[in-house]
Coordinates of C-alpha atoms and ligand atoms in Angstrom, one line a residue:
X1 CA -9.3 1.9 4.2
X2 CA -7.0 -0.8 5.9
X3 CA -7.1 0.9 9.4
X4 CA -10.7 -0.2 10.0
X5 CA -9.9 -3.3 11.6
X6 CA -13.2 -5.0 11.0
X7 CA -12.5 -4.4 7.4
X8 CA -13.2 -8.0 5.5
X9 CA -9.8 -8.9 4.3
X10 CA -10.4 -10.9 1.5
X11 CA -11.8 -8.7 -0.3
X12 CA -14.4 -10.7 -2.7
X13 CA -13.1 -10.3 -6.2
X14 CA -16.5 -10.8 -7.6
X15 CA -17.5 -7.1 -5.9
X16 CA -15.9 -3.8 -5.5
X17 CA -17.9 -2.4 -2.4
X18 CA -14.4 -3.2 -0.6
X19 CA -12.5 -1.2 -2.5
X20 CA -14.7 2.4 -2.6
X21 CA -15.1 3.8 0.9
X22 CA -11.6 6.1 0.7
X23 CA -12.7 8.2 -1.9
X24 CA -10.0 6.7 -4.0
X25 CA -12.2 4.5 -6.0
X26 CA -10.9 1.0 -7.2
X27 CA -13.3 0.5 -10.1
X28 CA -11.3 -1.0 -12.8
X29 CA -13.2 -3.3 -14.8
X30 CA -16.4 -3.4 -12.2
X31 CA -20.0 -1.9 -13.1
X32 CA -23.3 -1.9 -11.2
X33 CA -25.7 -4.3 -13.3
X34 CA -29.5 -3.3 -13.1
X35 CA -30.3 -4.7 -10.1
X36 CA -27.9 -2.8 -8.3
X37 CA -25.1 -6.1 -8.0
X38 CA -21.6 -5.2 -8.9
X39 CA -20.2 -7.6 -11.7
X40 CA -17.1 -8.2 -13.0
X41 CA -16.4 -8.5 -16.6
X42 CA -13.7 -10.7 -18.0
X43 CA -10.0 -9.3 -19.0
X44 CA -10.4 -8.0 -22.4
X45 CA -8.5 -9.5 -25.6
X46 CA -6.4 -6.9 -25.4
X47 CA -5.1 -7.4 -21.9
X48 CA -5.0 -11.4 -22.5
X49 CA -2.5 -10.4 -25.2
X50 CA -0.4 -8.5 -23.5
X51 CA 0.0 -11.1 -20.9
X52 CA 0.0 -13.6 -23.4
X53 CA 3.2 -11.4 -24.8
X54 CA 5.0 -10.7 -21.0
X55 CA 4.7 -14.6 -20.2
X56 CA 6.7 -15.5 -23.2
X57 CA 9.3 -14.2 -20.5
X58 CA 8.4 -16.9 -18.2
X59 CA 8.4 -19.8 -21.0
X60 CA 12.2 -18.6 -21.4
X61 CA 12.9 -18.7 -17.9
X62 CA 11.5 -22.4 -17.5
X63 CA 12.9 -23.6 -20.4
X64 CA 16.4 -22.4 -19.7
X65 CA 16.1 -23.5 -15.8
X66 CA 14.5 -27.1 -17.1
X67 CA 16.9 -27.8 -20.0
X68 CA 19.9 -28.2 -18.1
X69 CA 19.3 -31.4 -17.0
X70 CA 19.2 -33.2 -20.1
X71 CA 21.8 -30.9 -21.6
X72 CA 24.4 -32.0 -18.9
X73 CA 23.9 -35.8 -19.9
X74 CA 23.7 -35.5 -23.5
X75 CA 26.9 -33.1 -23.9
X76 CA 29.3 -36.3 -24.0
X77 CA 33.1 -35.2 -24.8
X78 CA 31.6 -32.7 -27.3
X79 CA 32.9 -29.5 -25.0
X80 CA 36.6 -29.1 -24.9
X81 CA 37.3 -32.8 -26.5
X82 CA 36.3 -34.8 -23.2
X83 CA 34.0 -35.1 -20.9
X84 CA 32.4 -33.0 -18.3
X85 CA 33.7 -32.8 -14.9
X86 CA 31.5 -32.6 -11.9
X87 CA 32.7 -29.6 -11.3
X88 CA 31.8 -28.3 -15.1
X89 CA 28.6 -29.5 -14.4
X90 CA 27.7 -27.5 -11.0
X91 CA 29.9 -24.2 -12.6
X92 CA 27.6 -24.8 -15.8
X93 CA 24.3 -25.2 -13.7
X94 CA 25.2 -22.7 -10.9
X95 CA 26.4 -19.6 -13.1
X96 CA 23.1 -19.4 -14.5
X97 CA 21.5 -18.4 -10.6
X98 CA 24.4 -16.9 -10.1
X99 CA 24.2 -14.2 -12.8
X100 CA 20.3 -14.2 -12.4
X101 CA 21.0 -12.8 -8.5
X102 CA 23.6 -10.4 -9.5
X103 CA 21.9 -8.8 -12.9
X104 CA 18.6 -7.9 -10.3
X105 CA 20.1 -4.0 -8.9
X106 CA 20.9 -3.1 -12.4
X107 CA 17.3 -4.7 -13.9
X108 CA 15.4 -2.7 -11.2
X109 CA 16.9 0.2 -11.5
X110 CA 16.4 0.4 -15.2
X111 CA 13.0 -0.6 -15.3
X112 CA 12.4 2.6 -12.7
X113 CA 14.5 4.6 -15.5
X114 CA 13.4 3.6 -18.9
X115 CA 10.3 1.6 -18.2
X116 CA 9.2 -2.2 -17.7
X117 CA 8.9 -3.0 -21.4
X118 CA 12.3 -2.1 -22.3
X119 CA 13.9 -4.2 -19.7
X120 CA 12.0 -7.2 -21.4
X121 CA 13.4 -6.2 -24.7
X122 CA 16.6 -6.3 -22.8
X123 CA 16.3 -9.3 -21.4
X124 CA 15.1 -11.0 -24.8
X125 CA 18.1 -10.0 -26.3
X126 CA 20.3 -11.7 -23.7
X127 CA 18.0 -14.9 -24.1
X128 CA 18.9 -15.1 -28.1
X129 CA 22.5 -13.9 -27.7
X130 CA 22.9 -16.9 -24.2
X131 CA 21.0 -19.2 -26.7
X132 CA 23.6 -18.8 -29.9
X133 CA 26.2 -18.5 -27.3
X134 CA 25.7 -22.6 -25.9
X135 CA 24.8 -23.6 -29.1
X136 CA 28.0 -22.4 -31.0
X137 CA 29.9 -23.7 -27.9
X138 CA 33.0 -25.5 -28.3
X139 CA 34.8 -25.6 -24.8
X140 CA 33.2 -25.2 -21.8
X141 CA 34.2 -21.8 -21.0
X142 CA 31.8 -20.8 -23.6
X143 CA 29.4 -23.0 -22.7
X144 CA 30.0 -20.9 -19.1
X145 CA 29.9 -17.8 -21.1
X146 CA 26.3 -18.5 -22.7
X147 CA 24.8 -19.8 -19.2
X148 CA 25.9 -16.5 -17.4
X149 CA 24.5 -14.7 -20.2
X150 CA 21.2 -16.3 -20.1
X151 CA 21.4 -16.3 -16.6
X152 CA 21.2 -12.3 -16.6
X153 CA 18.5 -12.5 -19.2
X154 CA 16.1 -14.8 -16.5
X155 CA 16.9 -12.8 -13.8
X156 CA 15.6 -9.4 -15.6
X157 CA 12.7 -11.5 -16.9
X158 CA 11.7 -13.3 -13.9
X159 CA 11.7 -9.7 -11.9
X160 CA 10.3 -7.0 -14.6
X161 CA 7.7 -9.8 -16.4
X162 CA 5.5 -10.2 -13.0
X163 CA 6.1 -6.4 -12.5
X164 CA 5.0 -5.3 -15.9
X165 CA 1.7 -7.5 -16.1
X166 CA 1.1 -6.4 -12.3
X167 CA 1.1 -2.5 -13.4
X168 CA -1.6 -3.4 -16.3
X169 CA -3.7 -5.9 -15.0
X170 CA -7.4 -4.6 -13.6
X171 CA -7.5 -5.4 -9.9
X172 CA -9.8 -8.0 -9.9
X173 CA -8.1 -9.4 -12.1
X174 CA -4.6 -9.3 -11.4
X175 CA -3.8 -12.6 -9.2
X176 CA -4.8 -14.6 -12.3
X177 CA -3.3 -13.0 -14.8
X178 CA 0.2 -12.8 -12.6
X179 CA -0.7 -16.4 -11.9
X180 CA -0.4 -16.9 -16.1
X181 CA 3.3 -16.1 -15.9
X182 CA 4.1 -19.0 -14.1
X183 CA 1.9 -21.0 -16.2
X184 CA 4.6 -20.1 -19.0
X185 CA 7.7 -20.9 -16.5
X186 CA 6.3 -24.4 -15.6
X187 CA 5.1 -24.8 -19.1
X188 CA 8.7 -23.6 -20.1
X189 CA 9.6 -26.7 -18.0
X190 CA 7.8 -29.2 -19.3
X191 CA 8.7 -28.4 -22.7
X192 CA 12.2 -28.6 -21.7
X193 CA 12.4 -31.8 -20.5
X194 CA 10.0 -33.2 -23.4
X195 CA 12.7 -31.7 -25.8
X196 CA 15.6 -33.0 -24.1
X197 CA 13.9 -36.7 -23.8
X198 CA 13.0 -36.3 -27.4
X199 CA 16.6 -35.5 -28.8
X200 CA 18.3 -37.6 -26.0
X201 CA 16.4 -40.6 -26.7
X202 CA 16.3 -39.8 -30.9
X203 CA 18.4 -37.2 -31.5
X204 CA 22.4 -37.6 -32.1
X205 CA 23.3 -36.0 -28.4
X206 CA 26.8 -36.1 -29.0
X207 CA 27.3 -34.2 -32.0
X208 CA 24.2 -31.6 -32.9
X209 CA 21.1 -32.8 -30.4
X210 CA 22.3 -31.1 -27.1
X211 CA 23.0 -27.8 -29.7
X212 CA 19.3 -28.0 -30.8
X213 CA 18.0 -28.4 -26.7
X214 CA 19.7 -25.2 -25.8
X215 CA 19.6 -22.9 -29.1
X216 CA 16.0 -23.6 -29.4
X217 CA 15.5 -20.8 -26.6
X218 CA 15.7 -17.9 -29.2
X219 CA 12.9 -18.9 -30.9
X220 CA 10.7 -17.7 -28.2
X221 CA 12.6 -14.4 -27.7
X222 CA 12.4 -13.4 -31.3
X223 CA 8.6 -14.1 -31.0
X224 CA 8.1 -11.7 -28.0
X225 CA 10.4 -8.7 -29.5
X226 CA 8.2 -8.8 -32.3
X227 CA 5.0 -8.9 -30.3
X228 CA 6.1 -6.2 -27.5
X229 CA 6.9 -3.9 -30.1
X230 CA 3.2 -2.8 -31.0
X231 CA 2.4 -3.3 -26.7
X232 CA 2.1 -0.6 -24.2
X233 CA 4.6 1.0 -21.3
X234 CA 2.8 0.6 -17.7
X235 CA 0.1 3.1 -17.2
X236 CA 1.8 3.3 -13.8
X237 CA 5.0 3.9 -14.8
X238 CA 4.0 6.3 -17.7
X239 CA 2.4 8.4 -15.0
X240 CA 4.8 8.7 -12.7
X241 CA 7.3 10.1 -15.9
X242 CA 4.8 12.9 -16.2
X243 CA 2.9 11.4 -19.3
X244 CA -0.5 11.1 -18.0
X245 CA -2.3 11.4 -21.3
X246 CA 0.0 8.2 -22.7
X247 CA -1.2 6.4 -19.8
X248 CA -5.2 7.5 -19.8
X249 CA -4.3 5.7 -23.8
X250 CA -3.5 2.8 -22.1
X251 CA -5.8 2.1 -19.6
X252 CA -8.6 3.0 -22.3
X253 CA -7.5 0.5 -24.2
X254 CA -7.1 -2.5 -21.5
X255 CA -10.8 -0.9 -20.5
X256 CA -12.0 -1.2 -24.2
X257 CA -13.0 -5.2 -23.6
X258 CA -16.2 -3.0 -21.7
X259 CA -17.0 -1.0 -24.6
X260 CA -14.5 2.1 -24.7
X261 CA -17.3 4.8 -25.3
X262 CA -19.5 4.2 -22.5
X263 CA -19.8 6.2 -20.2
X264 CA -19.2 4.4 -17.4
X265 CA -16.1 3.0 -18.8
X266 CA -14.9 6.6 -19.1
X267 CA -15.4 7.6 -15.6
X268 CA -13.3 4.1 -14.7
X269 CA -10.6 5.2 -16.9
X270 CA -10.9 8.7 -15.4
X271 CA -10.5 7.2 -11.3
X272 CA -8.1 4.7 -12.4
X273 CA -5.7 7.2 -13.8
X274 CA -6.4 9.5 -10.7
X275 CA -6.2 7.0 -8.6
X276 CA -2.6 6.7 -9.6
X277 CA -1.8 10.4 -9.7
X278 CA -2.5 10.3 -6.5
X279 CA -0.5 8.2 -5.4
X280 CA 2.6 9.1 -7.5
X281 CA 1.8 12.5 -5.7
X282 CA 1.6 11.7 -2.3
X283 CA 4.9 9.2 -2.3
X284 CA 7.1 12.3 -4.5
X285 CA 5.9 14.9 -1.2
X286 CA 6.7 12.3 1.2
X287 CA 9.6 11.3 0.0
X288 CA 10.5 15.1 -0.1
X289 CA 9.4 15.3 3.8
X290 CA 11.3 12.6 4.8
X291 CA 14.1 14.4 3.3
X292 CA 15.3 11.7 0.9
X293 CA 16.0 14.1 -1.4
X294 CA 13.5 15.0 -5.4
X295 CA 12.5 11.8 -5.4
X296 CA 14.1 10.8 -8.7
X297 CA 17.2 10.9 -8.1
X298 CA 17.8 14.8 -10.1
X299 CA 17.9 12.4 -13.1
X300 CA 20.7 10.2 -12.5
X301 CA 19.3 6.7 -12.0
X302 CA 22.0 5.6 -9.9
X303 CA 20.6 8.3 -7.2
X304 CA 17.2 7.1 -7.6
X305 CA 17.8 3.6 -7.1
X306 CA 19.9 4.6 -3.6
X307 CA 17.3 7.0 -2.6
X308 CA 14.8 4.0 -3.5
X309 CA 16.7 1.7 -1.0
X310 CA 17.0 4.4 1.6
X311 CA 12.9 4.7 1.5
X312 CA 12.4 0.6 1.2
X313 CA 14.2 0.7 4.6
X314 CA 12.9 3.7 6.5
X315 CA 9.3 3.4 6.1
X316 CA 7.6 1.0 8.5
X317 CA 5.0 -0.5 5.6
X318 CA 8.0 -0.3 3.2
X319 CA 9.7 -2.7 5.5
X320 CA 7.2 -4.7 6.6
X321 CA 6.0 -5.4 2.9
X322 CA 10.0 -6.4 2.6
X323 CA 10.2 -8.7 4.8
X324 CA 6.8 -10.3 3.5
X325 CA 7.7 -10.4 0.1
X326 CA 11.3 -12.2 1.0
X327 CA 9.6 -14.3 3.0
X328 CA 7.5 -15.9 0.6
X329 CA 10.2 -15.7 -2.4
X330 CA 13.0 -17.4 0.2
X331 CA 10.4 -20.3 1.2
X332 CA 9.6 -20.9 -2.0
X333 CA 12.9 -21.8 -2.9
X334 CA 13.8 -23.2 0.9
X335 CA 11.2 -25.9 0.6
X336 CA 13.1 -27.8 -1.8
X337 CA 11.2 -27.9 -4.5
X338 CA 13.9 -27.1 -7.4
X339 CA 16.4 -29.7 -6.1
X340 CA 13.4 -32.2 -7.7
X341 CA 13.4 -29.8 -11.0
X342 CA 17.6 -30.4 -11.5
X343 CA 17.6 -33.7 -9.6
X344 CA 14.5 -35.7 -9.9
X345 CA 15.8 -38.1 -12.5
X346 CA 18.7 -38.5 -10.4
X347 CA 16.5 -39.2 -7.4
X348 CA 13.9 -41.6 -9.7
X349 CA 17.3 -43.7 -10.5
X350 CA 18.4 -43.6 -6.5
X351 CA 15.4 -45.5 -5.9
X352 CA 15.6 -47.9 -8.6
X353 CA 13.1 -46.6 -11.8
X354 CA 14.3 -48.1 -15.4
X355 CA 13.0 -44.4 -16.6
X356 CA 14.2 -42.3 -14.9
X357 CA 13.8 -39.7 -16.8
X358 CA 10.3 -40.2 -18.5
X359 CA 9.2 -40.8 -15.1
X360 CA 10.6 -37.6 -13.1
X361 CA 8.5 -35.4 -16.3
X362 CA 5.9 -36.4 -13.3
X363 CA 7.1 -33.4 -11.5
X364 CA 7.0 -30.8 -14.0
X365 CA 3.8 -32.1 -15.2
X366 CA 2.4 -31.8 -12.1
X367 CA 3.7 -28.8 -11.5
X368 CA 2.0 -27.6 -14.7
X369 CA -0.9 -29.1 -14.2
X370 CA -1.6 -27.6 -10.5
X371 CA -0.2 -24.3 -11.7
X372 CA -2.9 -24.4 -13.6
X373 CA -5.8 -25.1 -10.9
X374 CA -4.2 -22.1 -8.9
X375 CA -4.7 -20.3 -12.1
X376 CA -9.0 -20.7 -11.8
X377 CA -8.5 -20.4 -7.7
X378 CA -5.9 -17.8 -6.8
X379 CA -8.1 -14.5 -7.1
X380 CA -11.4 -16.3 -5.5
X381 CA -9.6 -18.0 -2.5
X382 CA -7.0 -15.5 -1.8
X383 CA -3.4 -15.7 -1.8
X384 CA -3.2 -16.0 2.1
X385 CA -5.3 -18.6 2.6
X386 CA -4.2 -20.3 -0.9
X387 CA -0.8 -20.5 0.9
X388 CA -2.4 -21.6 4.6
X389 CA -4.1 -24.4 2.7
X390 CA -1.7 -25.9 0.4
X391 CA 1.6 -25.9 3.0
X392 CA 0.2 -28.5 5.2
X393 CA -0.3 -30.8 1.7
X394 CA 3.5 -30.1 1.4
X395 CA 4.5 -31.1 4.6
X396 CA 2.5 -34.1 4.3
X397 CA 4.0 -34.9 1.0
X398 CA 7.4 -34.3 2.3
X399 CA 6.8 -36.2 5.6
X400 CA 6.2 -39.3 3.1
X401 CA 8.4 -39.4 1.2
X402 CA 11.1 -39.3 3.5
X403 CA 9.0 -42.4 5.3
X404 CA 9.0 -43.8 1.8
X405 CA 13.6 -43.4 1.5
X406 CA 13.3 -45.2 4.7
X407 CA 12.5 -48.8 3.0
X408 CA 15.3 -47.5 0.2
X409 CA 18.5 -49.4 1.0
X410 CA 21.3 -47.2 -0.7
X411 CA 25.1 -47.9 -0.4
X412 CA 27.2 -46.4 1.5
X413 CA 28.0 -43.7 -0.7
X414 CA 27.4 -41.9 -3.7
X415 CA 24.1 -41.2 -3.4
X416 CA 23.7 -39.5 -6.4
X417 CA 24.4 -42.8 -8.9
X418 CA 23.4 -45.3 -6.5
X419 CA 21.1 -48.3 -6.8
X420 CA 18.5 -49.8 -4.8
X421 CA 17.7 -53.1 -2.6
X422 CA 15.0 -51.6 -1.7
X423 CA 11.1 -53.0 -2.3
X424 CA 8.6 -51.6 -5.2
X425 CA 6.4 -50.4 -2.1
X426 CA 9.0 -47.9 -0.6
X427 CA 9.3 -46.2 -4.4
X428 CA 5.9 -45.8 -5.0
X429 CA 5.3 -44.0 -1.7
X430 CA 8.0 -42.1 -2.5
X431 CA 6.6 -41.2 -6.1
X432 CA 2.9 -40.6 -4.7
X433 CA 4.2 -38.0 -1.9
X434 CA 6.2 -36.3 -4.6
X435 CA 3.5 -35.9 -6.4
X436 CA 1.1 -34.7 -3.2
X437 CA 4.0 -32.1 -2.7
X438 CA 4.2 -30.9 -6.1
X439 CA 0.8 -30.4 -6.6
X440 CA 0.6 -28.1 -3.0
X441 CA 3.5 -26.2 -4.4
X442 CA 2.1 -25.5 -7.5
X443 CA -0.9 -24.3 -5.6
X444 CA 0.2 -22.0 -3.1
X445 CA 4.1 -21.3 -3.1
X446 CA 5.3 -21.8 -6.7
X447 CA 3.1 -18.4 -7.8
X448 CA 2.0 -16.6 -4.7
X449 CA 5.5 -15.0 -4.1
X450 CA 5.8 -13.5 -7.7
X451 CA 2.3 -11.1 -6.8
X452 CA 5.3 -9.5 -5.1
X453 CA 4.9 -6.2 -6.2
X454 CA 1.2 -5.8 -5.1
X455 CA 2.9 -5.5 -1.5
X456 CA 4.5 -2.3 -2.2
X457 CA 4.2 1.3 -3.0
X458 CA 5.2 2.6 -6.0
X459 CA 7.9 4.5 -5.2
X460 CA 9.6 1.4 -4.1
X461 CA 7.8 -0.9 -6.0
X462 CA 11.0 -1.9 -8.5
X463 CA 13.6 -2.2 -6.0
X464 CA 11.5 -3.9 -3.3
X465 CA 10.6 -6.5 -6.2
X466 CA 14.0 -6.4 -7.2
X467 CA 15.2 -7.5 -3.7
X468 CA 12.9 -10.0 -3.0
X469 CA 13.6 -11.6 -6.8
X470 CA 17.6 -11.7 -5.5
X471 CA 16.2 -13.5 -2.9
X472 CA 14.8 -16.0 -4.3
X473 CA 17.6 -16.3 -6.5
X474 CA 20.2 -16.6 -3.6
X475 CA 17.6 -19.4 -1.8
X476 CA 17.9 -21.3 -5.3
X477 CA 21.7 -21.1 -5.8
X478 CA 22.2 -22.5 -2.1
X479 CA 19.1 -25.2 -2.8
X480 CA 20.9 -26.7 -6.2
X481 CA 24.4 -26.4 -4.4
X482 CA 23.2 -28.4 -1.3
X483 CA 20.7 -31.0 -2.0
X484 CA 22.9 -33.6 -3.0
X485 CA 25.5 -33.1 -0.3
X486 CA 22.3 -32.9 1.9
X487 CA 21.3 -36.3 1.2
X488 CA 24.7 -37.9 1.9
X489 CA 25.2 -36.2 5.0
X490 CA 22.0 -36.4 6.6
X491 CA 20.3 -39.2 4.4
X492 CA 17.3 -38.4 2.0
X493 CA 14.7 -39.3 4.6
X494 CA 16.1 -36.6 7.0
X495 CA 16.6 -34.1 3.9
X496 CA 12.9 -34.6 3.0
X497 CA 12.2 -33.6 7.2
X498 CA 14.0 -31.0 6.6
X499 CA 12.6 -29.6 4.0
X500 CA 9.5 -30.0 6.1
X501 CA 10.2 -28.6 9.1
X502 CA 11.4 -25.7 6.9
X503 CA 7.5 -25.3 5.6
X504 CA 6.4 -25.7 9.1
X505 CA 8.0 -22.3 10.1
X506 CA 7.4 -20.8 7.1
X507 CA 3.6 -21.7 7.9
X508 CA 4.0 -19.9 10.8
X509 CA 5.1 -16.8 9.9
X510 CA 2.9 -16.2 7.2
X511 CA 0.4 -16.9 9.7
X512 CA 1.8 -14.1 11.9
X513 CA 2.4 -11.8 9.3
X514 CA 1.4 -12.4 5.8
X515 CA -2.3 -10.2 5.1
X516 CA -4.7 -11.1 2.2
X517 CA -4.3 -8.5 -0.6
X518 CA -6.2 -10.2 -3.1
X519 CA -9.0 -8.0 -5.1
X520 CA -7.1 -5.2 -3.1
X521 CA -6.2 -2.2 -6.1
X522 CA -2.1 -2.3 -6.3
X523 CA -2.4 1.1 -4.2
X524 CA -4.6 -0.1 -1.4
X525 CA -2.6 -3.6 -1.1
X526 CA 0.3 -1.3 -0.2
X527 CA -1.6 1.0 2.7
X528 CA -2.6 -2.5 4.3
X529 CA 1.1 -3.2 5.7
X530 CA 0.6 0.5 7.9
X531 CA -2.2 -1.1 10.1
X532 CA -0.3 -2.1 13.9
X533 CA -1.3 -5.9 13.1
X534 CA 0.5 -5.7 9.7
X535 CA -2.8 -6.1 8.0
X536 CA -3.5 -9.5 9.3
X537 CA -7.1 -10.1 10.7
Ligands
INS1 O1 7.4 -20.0 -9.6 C1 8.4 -20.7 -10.2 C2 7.9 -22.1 -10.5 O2 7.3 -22.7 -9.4 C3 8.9 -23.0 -11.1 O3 8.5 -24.3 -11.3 C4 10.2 -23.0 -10.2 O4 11.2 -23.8 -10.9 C5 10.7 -21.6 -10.0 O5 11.8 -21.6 -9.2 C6 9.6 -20.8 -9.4 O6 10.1 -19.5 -9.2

C-alpha cells in the first residue's frame, strides 16, 4: 500500500478505507454502519484493562525517576552515619539510567523468547526487591545496590510496557492507548513529588520518611503481578511461537467490546489473525533468503537476538525505521526536558522562589496535565504533525526562558545553591516559558517516541525497540550528568539556547524523515519506511 505515493498519509483514524486496498485487510475494531460510513467503536473494557494493568509499569517508572529528588534532600546523615556527598548523590541518581541502559539487550531478547508479559513480571519483581532494597538501606552502597536494581526493573518496563500494549491494541486505537502509558510515567511523577513534599515537609525525613518515599514503590508492583496474572500474552507474539489458536483467543476477546458472536466481528478476528500470519510468514522466508540463518535462532535465544541485529541492520526499512525511532527517543531526552524533572527545584531556588519545591510540582503537573491533552489528540492529529506542531512551542518556551536568566544576576559560582539580585519580572518569564515548554513536550515529544515499535517489523520489532529505549536511556544519563556543569560553563541563558537549537535540528529532520504512521495497522506502519522518500509525503 505505501508505494502509492499519492497515498493520504495520515490515515483518518475515524475510517479504514486506508487501510484495505492490499488485500491484507486492517479491520480491527471498524464496521460499515447502514449507510455505508465506516465507524469506529471504542476499546472494549477488556482492552482498557489490560492497559490499565501494563501502565502500572509506567507509574513505577515515574515514581522511581521523580522520587529521587526529594529522597536526596531528605536522606540527612541517615546513610552511612553522615551526610551525602555530591558524589553519592550523582552515583545514587546516575546508577539508576545507568542500569536502565544496560538491562535493555537482555529485556529484548527475553521478551522475543518467553513473551512480553513475563518480562513485566520480571521487571515487577526487581521494582519490589529495588524498593525493600532503599528502604532497608543503611550505607549508601546499599542504597547504590537498590537504585541499580530498580534501575534494571525501569529499563525492562519502560521498553516491553509500550511493546506489550502496542501488540494488543486495535489499530485505531493504538496511539491513545500507547499514549496512556505515559500518562502513568508522568502521573508516576507527580505522585512522587507530592509524596516527597508530603513526608519532607511532615514526615520525620531523617529517620523513617525518606524510607516510606522510596519503599512505597512495591505497592504498585504487587498490584500489577496480581492483575497480569489473569491477562493475556501478545496475540502477535503468541503467533509467531506457533500458537495461533491462543492468539485467535485473544484477539476475540479484545474484539468482544463489539459483541464476540457477530458475525462481522468473527471475520475481523479471522483477518486480524491472518493478517499476522502473514506477516510472521513472509519475515521467517525472508530472513531465510537473506541467509540469516532459521530465523529463531535454532532455539538458543542468544542466536536469535544476533540474528535479530544482523536483520535490524541489513534491511533498508529495518534501518531506516532505526534511525527514526532513535531519533525521536534521543531528542526527547536531548531537549532537556529531564534536567527540569531532577533539577527544577534547584533551578526555582537559582532564581530566587521561597518554594521551591511546591513551585517546581508546576512541571510535572504540567507535564501531566498536557500528557493528557495529547492523550484525546494523538490518534486524530497524527504523531508527525503532533510533533511538527508542538517543537516550535518548545523552542519558543526555551528561547524565553533563557531571555528570562538574562535579568537573573547569579554569583560567580555555584550555580546550583545560588541566590538571586535579580527582579520578580525575570522569574516569572522564566516560570511562564517553562511552563509553554513543558506543555509542547508533553504534547509531541514526551509520548510520540515510545509508539516506537509501530516503526518496525516484527521480526525486529523487540530489538529495534530495545535499541532505540537504550537510547533514550544513554541521552538521559548524559542530560542529568551535564545540565548543571552546563549552566556554569555556558550560563543558564545559553544552556536554555542550546537546548533550543537542539529542537531546531531535531525539527528538521523529522521533517526530512519522520512519516505519519498513525491509524496505519502495526504491519503496514512497517512497509511505509520501503517507499524511496522514506514514507514521507
Ligand atoms: O515519556 C516520558 C515522560 O515524558 C517523562 O515525563 C520523562 O521523564 C521521561 O524521560 C519520558 O521518557
Amino acid at each position: 500500500m505505501t508505494d502509492n505515493p499519492e497515498e493520504p498519509l495520515i490515515a483518518n483514524p475515524q475510517s479504514t478505507e486506508g487501510d484495505q486496498h492490499d488485500g491484507s485487510h486492517d479491520v480491527e475494531h471498524a464496521h460499515e454502519s447502514r449507510g455505508g460510513k465506516p465507524q469506529v467503536s471504542p476499546p472494549g473494557l477488556f482492552i482498557w484493562l489490560l492497559t490499565f494493568s501494563a501502565g502500572i509499569s509506567g507509574l513505577l517508572f515515574g515514581y522511581d525517576t521523580g522520587v529521587i529528588s526529594a529522597t536526596l534532600v531528605s536522606i540527612g546523615t541517615s546513610l552511612s552515619h553522615r551526610p551525602l556527598t555530591s558524589l553519592d548523590k550523582s552515583v545514587i541518581t546516575s546508577c539508576t539510567s545507568l542500569f536502565a541502559l544496560l538491562v535493555l539487550p537482555f529485556a529484548s531478547s527475553l521478551a522475543d523468547d518467553r513473551g512480553r508479559k513475563r518480562v513485566v513480571l520480571f521487571a515487577d519483581t526487581l521494582f519490589i526487591i529495588g524498593a525493600l532494597c532503599q528502604a532497608a538501606s543503611r550505607t549508601v552502597e546499599v542504597m547504590v545496590v537498590g537504585r541499580s536494581v530498580v534501575g534494571v526493573a525501569i529499563g525492562a518496563a519502560s521498553f516491553v510496557t509500550p511493546l506489550y500494549i502496542a501488540e494488543l491494541a486495535p489499530a485505531t486505537h493504538r496511539g491513545r492507548l500507547v499514549t496512556m502509558n505515559i500518562v502513568f510515567i508522568t502521573l508516576g511523577q507527580v505522585v512522587a513529588y507530592v509524596v516527597g513534599w508530603i513526608f519532607g515537609t511532615y514526615g520525620s525525613p531523617e529517620t523513617t520518611g525518606w524510607r516510606w518515599m522510596v519503599g512505597l514503590g512495591a505497592m504498585p508492583a504487587v498490584c500489577q503481578v496480581v492483575i497480569l496474572l489473569w491477562m493475556p500474552e501478545s496475540p502477535r507474539w503468541l503467533v509467531k511461537e506457533g500458537r495461533s489458536e491462543e492468539a485467535r483467543e485473544v484477539i476475540a476477546r479484545i474484539a468482544a467490546g463489539d459483541d464476540a458472536q457477530d458475525p462481522s466481528t468473527r471475520r475481523e478476528v479471522d483477518a486480524v489473525l491472518k493478517n499476522i500470519e502473514i506477516e510472521v510468514r513472509e519475515e521467517a522466508m525472508a530472513m531465510r533468503l537473506g541467509g540469516t540463518g532459521v530465523g529463531n535462532g535454532n532455539g538458543n535465544p542468544v542466536n536469535a537476538w544476533m540474528e535479530a541485529m544482523r536483520e535490524l541492520f541489513r534491511v533498508r526499512r529495518n534501518r531506516r525505521a532505526l534511525a527514526i525511532a532513535c531519533l525521536l527517543q534521543g531528542l526527547q531526552q536531548l531537549c532537556g526536558f529531564n534536567s527540569l524533572m531532577y533539577f527544577s527545584a534547584t533551578i526555582f531556588t537559582m532564581v530566587g522562589f521561597s518554594e521551591p519545591t511546591l513551585i517546581s510540582l508546576v512541571v510535572a503537573v504540567t507535564n501531566f496535565a498536557f500528557t493528557l491533552v495529547a492523550l484525546v489528540l494523538i490518534d486524530r492529529v497524527g504523531r508527525r504533525r503532533i510533533l511538527l506542531w508542538s517543537l516550535p512551542f518548545m523552542m519558543a518556551g526555551l528561547v524565553l526562558a533563557g531571555y528570562g536568566f538574562s535579568f537573573i544576576e547569579l554569583p560567580d559560582s555555584e550555580t546550583s545553591s545560588a541566590t538571586t539580585t535579580g527582579g520578580q519580572g525575570g522569574a516569572t518569564i522564566i516560570l511562564a516559558s517553562i511552563m509553554i515548554y513543558v506543555a509542547g513536550y508533553a504534547i509531541g515529544l514526551g509520548n510520540v517516541p515510545w509508539m516506537q515499535s509501530e516503526l518496525f517489523s516484527l521480526n525486529v520489532r523487540s530489538v529495534g525497540s530495545g535499541v532505540a529505549t537504550a537510547t533514550n536511556w544513554s541521552a538521559n544519563f548524559v542530560i542529568g550528568l551535564t545540565f548543571l556543569p552546563l549552566m556554569e560553563a555556558l550560563s543558564p541563558s545559553w544552556t536554555f539556547v542550546l537546548y533550543a537549537v537542539i529542537c531546531a535540528v531535531g525539527y528538521g529532520l523529522i521533517w526530512r524523515v519522520y512519516p505519519e504512521t498513525a491509524g496505519l495497522s502495526l504491519e503496514d506502519a512497517a512497509t511505509l519506511l520501503g517507499a524511496d522518500d522514506w514514507g514521507v509525503r
